[in-house]
Amino acid sequence: MEIYHIQNVSFTFPMQEKKALEGINLTIQGGEFITIGGKSGSGKSTLLRQVKPILSPHGKREGTLTYRGRPIEDVDQRTQASDIGFVLQNPDNGIVTDKVWHELAFGLESLGLDQQTIRLRVAEMASFFGIQTWFHKSVTELSGGQKQLLNLASIMAMHPSVLLLDEPTSQLDPIAAADFIETLRKINQELGTTIILTEHRLEEVLPVSDRFIVMDEGRVIVDGTPREAGEALWCMGHPMFTAMPSSMQIYAGVTKDTPFPVTVKEGRQWLDRYLEDKSNVREEVTLNSQTLNNTNQLPALRFKDVWFKYEKNGVNIIKDLSFEVAEGQLYCLVGGNGTGKTTALSLAGGLYHPYRGKVLIGGKNILSMQAKELFTNNIAYLPQNPQHLFVKKTVEQDLYEILSRSSMSKEEKARKITAMAEFLELEPLFAMHPYDLSGGEQQRAALAKVLLLEPRILLLDEPTKGLDSFFKAKLASYLKQLNANGVTILMVSHDIEFCAKYGDVCALFFNGSITTSGAAKPFFAGNHFYTTAANRMVRHVWREGVTVEDVIALCKNTR
Amino acid sequence: MNSGFATFHPFVNLVYFIAVLLFGMWFMHPDFQAIALVSAIVYAIVLRGRAAVKFQLIYMLPLLLVMALINPAFNHAGVTILFYLKNGNPITLESIQYGLASACMFVTVIIWFSCYNAVMTSDKFIYLFGKIIPALSLIFSMVLRFVPRYQNQLKRISFAQRSIGQDMSQGNLLYRAKNGLTILSIMTTWALENAIETADSMKSRGYGLPGRTSYSLYRFDNRDKGCLIIMFILVAVVLSGQVKGENTMRFFPSIKVAEVTPFSILVYIAYSGLCMLPVIHYILEGIKWRSITSRM
């Protein structure tokens, strides 16, 4: 059954010349699982909001859009609410009420169902999603993954036939994200609900998708099964290909004769076939375990037997943590949720103080430093949500704001800001409100702001959260330049791929302390599960193949 | 408190507390007061255990004594004069007794309220309110969602600002005040921006459609009905006692207590039954549980 028929649809925001969507033609059948990809600002979300008119932004739409054969304008509000579910990006913003059970019932109350029906539906949903154990909880007690699951469940309770999701996993950690995708798959398979979602992280979602649509500049450029789409992107040489699963990238980098692999498993099988007739699959010499302790100079940042807890009688969050970050390094702390990574970062920033042990900045105890000494030309901390730093109406004013208390002359300030804007490519955004920027642009503006304090040590909390692959590559290039200028960077991240590719040193955080650490590549080569998809695909042949580029090179060396 | 009397329907809980609070304030007859005070204390201990004992010994006992002493010092009515103060004012037996009685009433009511707090959680309160004004219960629920969320957000923003050296805890007074305002301004922008998305979420789930219903977890089942009927019978007996004058007491000018008659004993029993209802329920459940587990 045809759910949506989109014919030559274009959309223009008010007061803008450029079309946000242009000539979109799509037919969506019932029960399909569709993933929409593309850079930030390519029109993914705009398209998604067009098919649920109550959420469509103001603007002018052309072309015809039908829902189950009826023009979408004629679909009344009640049908829209119950039939077309929409999950927002930020799990916190989607939740309206204070209790889990009330949230589940919210939509049903709006539809005016009676007690008995609501009771049944709520019970069904709680069982289907495994919510029973936290059914009576208050929503503030939930983790991010649970919140997003609650958003999904409260929509599913209304029995929609289409589910629209706008980057639903971008704010979740990888494990919660994988769980969420798995739940979507279950909904699609077991209930036959049509699913349309936009996503940046394709590694998990592509294997479960029936169709992958790629958008660029408001147009649909590729539309097909994940395999076909990957192939098409590769043939076009489109930069979006770098966002595809590692197995696909490796495959495309080496040969091209069978259908593109999508999962790690398929990649592994292909690799085995590929290597079958090759004689000299040699084990690469172990990557020289890079001389890390080459410096006898003082480390830029040093934790010495640090213990920390939030309350006197509370549990220890950080337990006997010791590590050193050398000057000019990009040091990545990876690890699961709730292991204390972010707390360690706050300790490094002097926001908390350990009750035992020391945190030394350039050899000086952080406790003995004044705020002024600590935060001028010394340490800067970029919070997870860049919005927490923005104060003014435009990006430019915001940058001036942070220099407002320094004694520099006007010209000097202007010169500095221009230089910074040039470095981070911010000039085109100067006149915009910080909240109107995309996630990646906000990140950049916030980075510019803290960098104007000219820190020697930069602390980053999940800087790649919610960024698309292009912005990640850009961010990495900025960080590398900063490293080259002698800035030390300590970063907390869930993004294994990013850390493996760009980090100098990686450390696995577990149970309040660092379990292992080492130069990025040997570090990941030594892990079995907590490693990159590329490594998982090839580690039975080459343990050291960590990044996609490594593996492609290794494959090409084999004859 | 997720056991015993608190598991009854909120309406049953509410009726019970209204009854004992009103009766506790109304009846000054010493026997009735004793019944109410003892019941309140016992129930508070059942509900809150050791904390209740501590609360009663540390706060309620001194309060009772002080109030009992203050009344005769200012109230000199009554016919039985015990002695004269230095300034010539008489201390009367009636005023001492009245002081004791009113102190007792005051303490009883406070302890009843402490029980009320433990039993009537915000959920139940919202539910009962929602029955009267449905829109209000959603607003309550949303407020309870947003207050902790905003508090948490404020903390994060203040953290982010501190990490660039611009927090309320840094610099001189003027600087701090300025930073405080900055934090508030960020908070406002953030709240407005994110509220738009929450509004989207509400809209997309059909908020604003006519004929909204209100769902609750509470069910009024047979157990609640039974309990309510028992309570009504007991209340009726107590009220009939009041009508017949069995519960009254006169302090001034001279003390006159209603006499103990067979009917008044019935009223006493009914009043004890009413006040002790949660405790009796608690004990009966305990016995039943024991006998069941012993047979398993």
PDB file of C-alpha atoms in Angstrom, chain B residues 134-269:
ATOM      1  CA  PRO B 134      -8.607  18.588  34.240  1.00  0.00           C
ATOM      2  CA  ALA B 135      -6.384  21.202  32.586  1.00  0.00           C
ATOM      3  CA  LEU B 136      -4.745  21.968  35.893  1.00  0.00           C
ATOM      4  CA  SER B 137      -3.473  18.472  36.427  1.00  0.00           C
ATOM      5  CA  LEU B 138      -1.524  18.583  33.163  1.00  0.00           C
ATOM      6  CA  ILE B 139      -0.080  21.951  34.108  1.00  0.00           C
ATOM      7  CA  PHE B 140       0.982  20.580  37.480  1.00  0.00           C
ATOM      8  CA  SER B 141       2.602  17.643  35.811  1.00  0.00           C
ATOM      9  CA  MET B 142       4.456  19.859  33.349  1.00  0.00           C
ATOM     10  CA  VAL B 143       5.662  22.164  36.092  1.00  0.00           C
ATOM     11  CA  LEU B 144       7.003  19.188  38.007  1.00  0.00           C
ATOM     12  CA  ARG B 145       8.815  18.155  34.844  1.00  0.00           C
ATOM     13  CA  PHE B 146      10.315  21.542  34.073  1.00  0.00           C
ATOM     14  CA  VAL B 147      11.419  22.749  37.469  1.00  0.00           C
ATOM     15  CA  PRO B 148      14.042  20.034  37.991  1.00  0.00           C
ATOM     16  CA  ARG B 149      15.032  20.263  34.351  1.00  0.00           C
ATOM     17  CA  TYR B 150      15.672  23.996  34.570  1.00  0.00           C
ATOM     18  CA  GLN B 151      17.542  23.597  37.823  1.00  0.00           C
ATOM     19  CA  ASN B 152      19.809  21.061  36.196  1.00  0.00           C
ATOM     20  CA  GLN B 153      20.290  23.281  33.161  1.00  0.00           C
ATOM     21  CA  LEU B 154      21.135  26.276  35.319  1.00  0.00           C
ATOM     22  CA  LYS B 155      23.814  24.226  36.995  1.00  0.00           C
ATOM     23  CA  ARG B 156      25.307  23.214  33.668  1.00  0.00           C
ATOM     24  CA  ILE B 157      25.312  26.731  32.304  1.00  0.00           C
ATOM     25  CA  SER B 158      26.914  28.023  35.456  1.00  0.00           C
ATOM     26  CA  PHE B 159      29.533  25.303  35.066  1.00  0.00           C
ATOM     27  CA  ALA B 160      30.219  26.195  31.475  1.00  0.00           C
ATOM     28  CA  GLN B 161      30.608  29.841  32.420  1.00  0.00           C
ATOM     29  CA  ARG B 162      32.874  29.026  35.330  1.00  0.00           C
ATOM     30  CA  SER B 163      35.125  27.093  33.000  1.00  0.00           C
ATOM     31  CA  ILE B 164      35.796  30.262  31.048  1.00  0.00           C
ATOM     32  CA  GLY B 165      36.211  32.203  34.264  1.00  0.00           C
ATOM     33  CA  GLN B 166      32.836  33.921  34.263  1.00  0.00           C
ATOM     34  CA  ASP B 167      30.830  32.491  37.095  1.00  0.00           C
ATOM     35  CA  MET B 168      29.051  33.812  40.157  1.00  0.00           C
ATOM     36  CA  SER B 169      31.850  32.521  42.337  1.00  0.00           C
ATOM     37  CA  GLN B 170      34.647  34.407  40.624  1.00  0.00           C
ATOM     38  CA  GLY B 171      35.874  37.990  40.809  1.00  0.00           C
ATOM     39  CA  ASN B 172      34.579  41.006  42.708  1.00  0.00           C
ATOM     40  CA  LEU B 173      30.995  41.768  43.570  1.00  0.00           C
ATOM     41  CA  LEU B 174      30.162  43.764  40.451  1.00  0.00           C
ATOM     42  CA  TYR B 175      31.759  41.161  38.249  1.00  0.00           C
ATOM     43  CA  ARG B 176      29.801  38.415  39.984  1.00  0.00           C
ATOM     44  CA  ALA B 177      26.511  40.221  39.609  1.00  0.00           C
ATOM     45  CA  LYS B 178      27.220  40.727  35.922  1.00  0.00           C
ATOM     46  CA  ASN B 179      28.077  37.073  35.483  1.00  0.00           C
ATOM     47  CA  GLY B 180      24.913  36.072  37.310  1.00  0.00           C
ATOM     48  CA  LEU B 181      22.847  38.125  34.896  1.00  0.00           C
ATOM     49  CA  THR B 182      24.676  36.579  31.958  1.00  0.00           C
ATOM     50  CA  ILE B 183      23.858  33.106  33.219  1.00  0.00           C
ATOM     51  CA  LEU B 184      20.232  34.070  33.642  1.00  0.00           C
ATOM     52  CA  SER B 185      20.114  35.475  30.136  1.00  0.00           C
ATOM     53  CA  ILE B 186      21.596  32.280  28.662  1.00  0.00           C
ATOM     54  CA  MET B 187      19.081  30.300  30.654  1.00  0.00           C
ATOM     55  CA  THR B 188      16.162  32.303  29.303  1.00  0.00           C
ATOM     56  CA  THR B 189      17.288  31.980  25.704  1.00  0.00           C
ATOM     57  CA  TRP B 190      17.817  28.282  26.159  1.00  0.00           C
ATOM     58  CA  ALA B 191      14.446  27.758  27.807  1.00  0.00           C
ATOM     59  CA  LEU B 192      12.546  29.643  25.094  1.00  0.00           C
ATOM     60  CA  GLU B 193      14.395  27.863  22.320  1.00  0.00           C
ATOM     61  CA  ASN B 194      13.814  24.417  23.738  1.00  0.00           C
ATOM     62  CA  ALA B 195      10.211  25.090  24.691  1.00  0.00           C
ATOM     63  CA  ILE B 196       9.465  25.409  20.983  1.00  0.00           C
ATOM     64  CA  GLU B 197      10.534  21.822  20.472  1.00  0.00           C
ATOM     65  CA  THR B 198       8.495  20.632  23.411  1.00  0.00           C
ATOM     66  CA  ALA B 199       5.526  22.439  21.922  1.00  0.00           C
ATOM     67  CA  ASP B 200       6.192  20.566  18.687  1.00  0.00           C
ATOM     68  CA  SER B 201       6.210  17.304  20.571  1.00  0.00           C
ATOM     69  CA  MET B 202       2.865  18.159  22.190  1.00  0.00           C
ATOM     70  CA  LYS B 203       1.340  19.271  18.923  1.00  0.00           C
ATOM     71  CA  SER B 204       2.517  16.197  17.082  1.00  0.00           C
ATOM     72  CA  ARG B 205       0.795  14.045  19.674  1.00  0.00           C
ATOM     73  CA  GLY B 206      -2.494  15.807  19.195  1.00  0.00           C
ATOM     74  CA  TYR B 207      -2.486  18.254  22.076  1.00  0.00           C
ATOM     75  CA  GLY B 208      -5.216  20.812  21.563  1.00  0.00           C
ATOM     76  CA  LEU B 209      -7.709  18.435  19.991  1.00  0.00           C
ATOM     77  CA  PRO B 210     -11.158  18.768  21.544  1.00  0.00           C
ATOM     78  CA  GLY B 211     -12.318  16.186  24.077  1.00  0.00           C
ATOM     79  CA  ARG B 212      -9.112  15.552  25.952  1.00  0.00           C
ATOM     80  CA  THR B 213      -9.406  12.918  28.681  1.00  0.00           C
ATOM     81  CA  SER B 214      -7.293  12.452  31.754  1.00  0.00           C
ATOM     82  CA  TYR B 215      -5.711   9.134  32.551  1.00  0.00           C
ATOM     83  CA  SER B 216      -4.584   7.991  35.947  1.00  0.00           C
ATOM     84  CA  LEU B 217      -3.107   4.897  37.440  1.00  0.00           C
ATOM     85  CA  TYR B 218      -5.678   4.842  40.244  1.00  0.00           C
ATOM     86  CA  ARG B 219      -8.658   2.569  40.179  1.00  0.00           C
ATOM     87  CA  PHE B 220     -11.591   2.696  42.507  1.00  0.00           C
ATOM     88  CA  ASP B 221     -12.122  -0.988  43.262  1.00  0.00           C
ATOM     89  CA  ASN B 222     -14.221  -2.986  45.715  1.00  0.00           C
ATOM     90  CA  ARG B 223     -11.632  -2.699  48.428  1.00  0.00           C
ATOM     91  CA  ASP B 224     -11.897   1.095  48.237  1.00  0.00           C
ATOM     92  CA  LYS B 225     -15.662   0.910  48.259  1.00  0.00           C
ATOM     93  CA  GLY B 226     -15.674  -1.278  51.374  1.00  0.00           C
ATOM     94  CA  CYS B 227     -13.258   0.967  53.176  1.00  0.00           C
ATOM     95  CA  LEU B 228     -15.257   4.042  52.280  1.00  0.00           C
ATOM     96  CA  ILE B 229     -18.514   2.470  53.548  1.00  0.00           C
ATOM     97  CA  ILE B 230     -16.907   1.542  56.872  1.00  0.00           C
ATOM     98  CA  MET B 231     -15.566   5.067  57.193  1.00  0.00           C
ATOM     99  CA  PHE B 232     -18.983   6.581  56.493  1.00  0.00           C
ATOM    100  CA  ILE B 233     -20.651   4.380  59.120  1.00  0.00           C
ATOM    101  CA  LEU B 234     -18.078   5.346  61.728  1.00  0.00           C
ATOM    102  CA  VAL B 235     -18.366   9.025  60.840  1.00  0.00           C
ATOM    103  CA  ALA B 236     -22.151   8.792  61.100  1.00  0.00           C
ATOM    104  CA  VAL B 237     -21.931   7.294  64.590  1.00  0.00           C
ATOM    105  CA  VAL B 238     -19.452   9.947  65.716  1.00  0.00           C
ATOM    106  CA  LEU B 239     -21.644  12.719  64.326  1.00  0.00           C
ATOM    107  CA  SER B 240     -24.739  11.340  65.974  1.00  0.00           C
ATOM    108  CA  GLY B 241     -22.763  11.384  69.208  1.00  0.00           C
ATOM    109  CA  GLN B 242     -22.025  15.037  68.576  1.00  0.00           C
ATOM    110  CA  VAL B 243     -25.701  15.749  67.944  1.00  0.00           C
ATOM    111  CA  LYS B 244     -26.640  14.074  71.211  1.00  0.00           C
ATOM    112  CA  GLY B 245     -23.967  16.089  72.987  1.00  0.00           C
ATOM    113  CA  GLU B 246     -21.770  13.190  73.951  1.00  0.00           C
ATOM    114  CA  ASN B 247     -18.631  14.724  72.496  1.00  0.00           C
ATOM    115  CA  THR B 248     -18.876  18.192  73.978  1.00  0.00           C
ATOM    116  CA  MET B 249     -16.991  19.779  76.777  1.00  0.00           C
ATOM    117  CA  ARG B 250     -17.335  23.091  78.549  1.00  0.00           C
ATOM    118  CA  PHE B 251     -14.288  24.783  80.087  1.00  0.00           C
ATOM    119  CA  PHE B 252     -15.483  28.221  81.224  1.00  0.00           C
ATOM    120  CA  PRO B 253     -16.611  29.360  83.604  1.00  0.00           C
ATOM    121  CA  SER B 254     -16.537  25.883  85.112  1.00  0.00           C
ATOM    122  CA  ILE B 255     -15.596  22.545  83.632  1.00  0.00           C
ATOM    123  CA  LYS B 256     -18.439  20.376  82.496  1.00  0.00           C
ATOM    124  CA  VAL B 257     -17.754  17.095  80.765  1.00  0.00           C
ATOM    125  CA  ALA B 258     -20.454  15.053  79.103  1.00  0.00           C
ATOM    126  CA  GLU B 259     -21.111  12.001  81.179  1.00  0.00           C
ATOM    127  CA  VAL B 260     -20.117   8.514  80.177  1.00  0.00           C
ATOM    128  CA  THR B 261     -23.178   6.583  79.038  1.00  0.00           C
ATOM    129  CA  PRO B 262     -23.519   3.326  77.118  1.00  0.00           C
ATOM    130  CA  PHE B 263     -24.142   5.345  73.974  1.00  0.00           C
ATOM    131  CA  SER B 264     -21.097   7.476  74.538  1.00  0.00           C
ATOM    132  CA  ILE B 265     -18.990   4.326  74.814  1.00  0.00           C
ATOM    133  CA  LEU B 266     -20.291   3.323  71.397  1.00  0.00           C
ATOM    134  CA  VAL B 267     -19.267   6.727  70.069  1.00  0.00           C
ATOM    135  CA  TYR B 268     -15.808   6.342  71.605  1.00  0.00           C
ATOM    136  CA  ILE B 269     -15.399   3.003  69.932  1.00  0.00           C
TER     137      ILE B 269
END
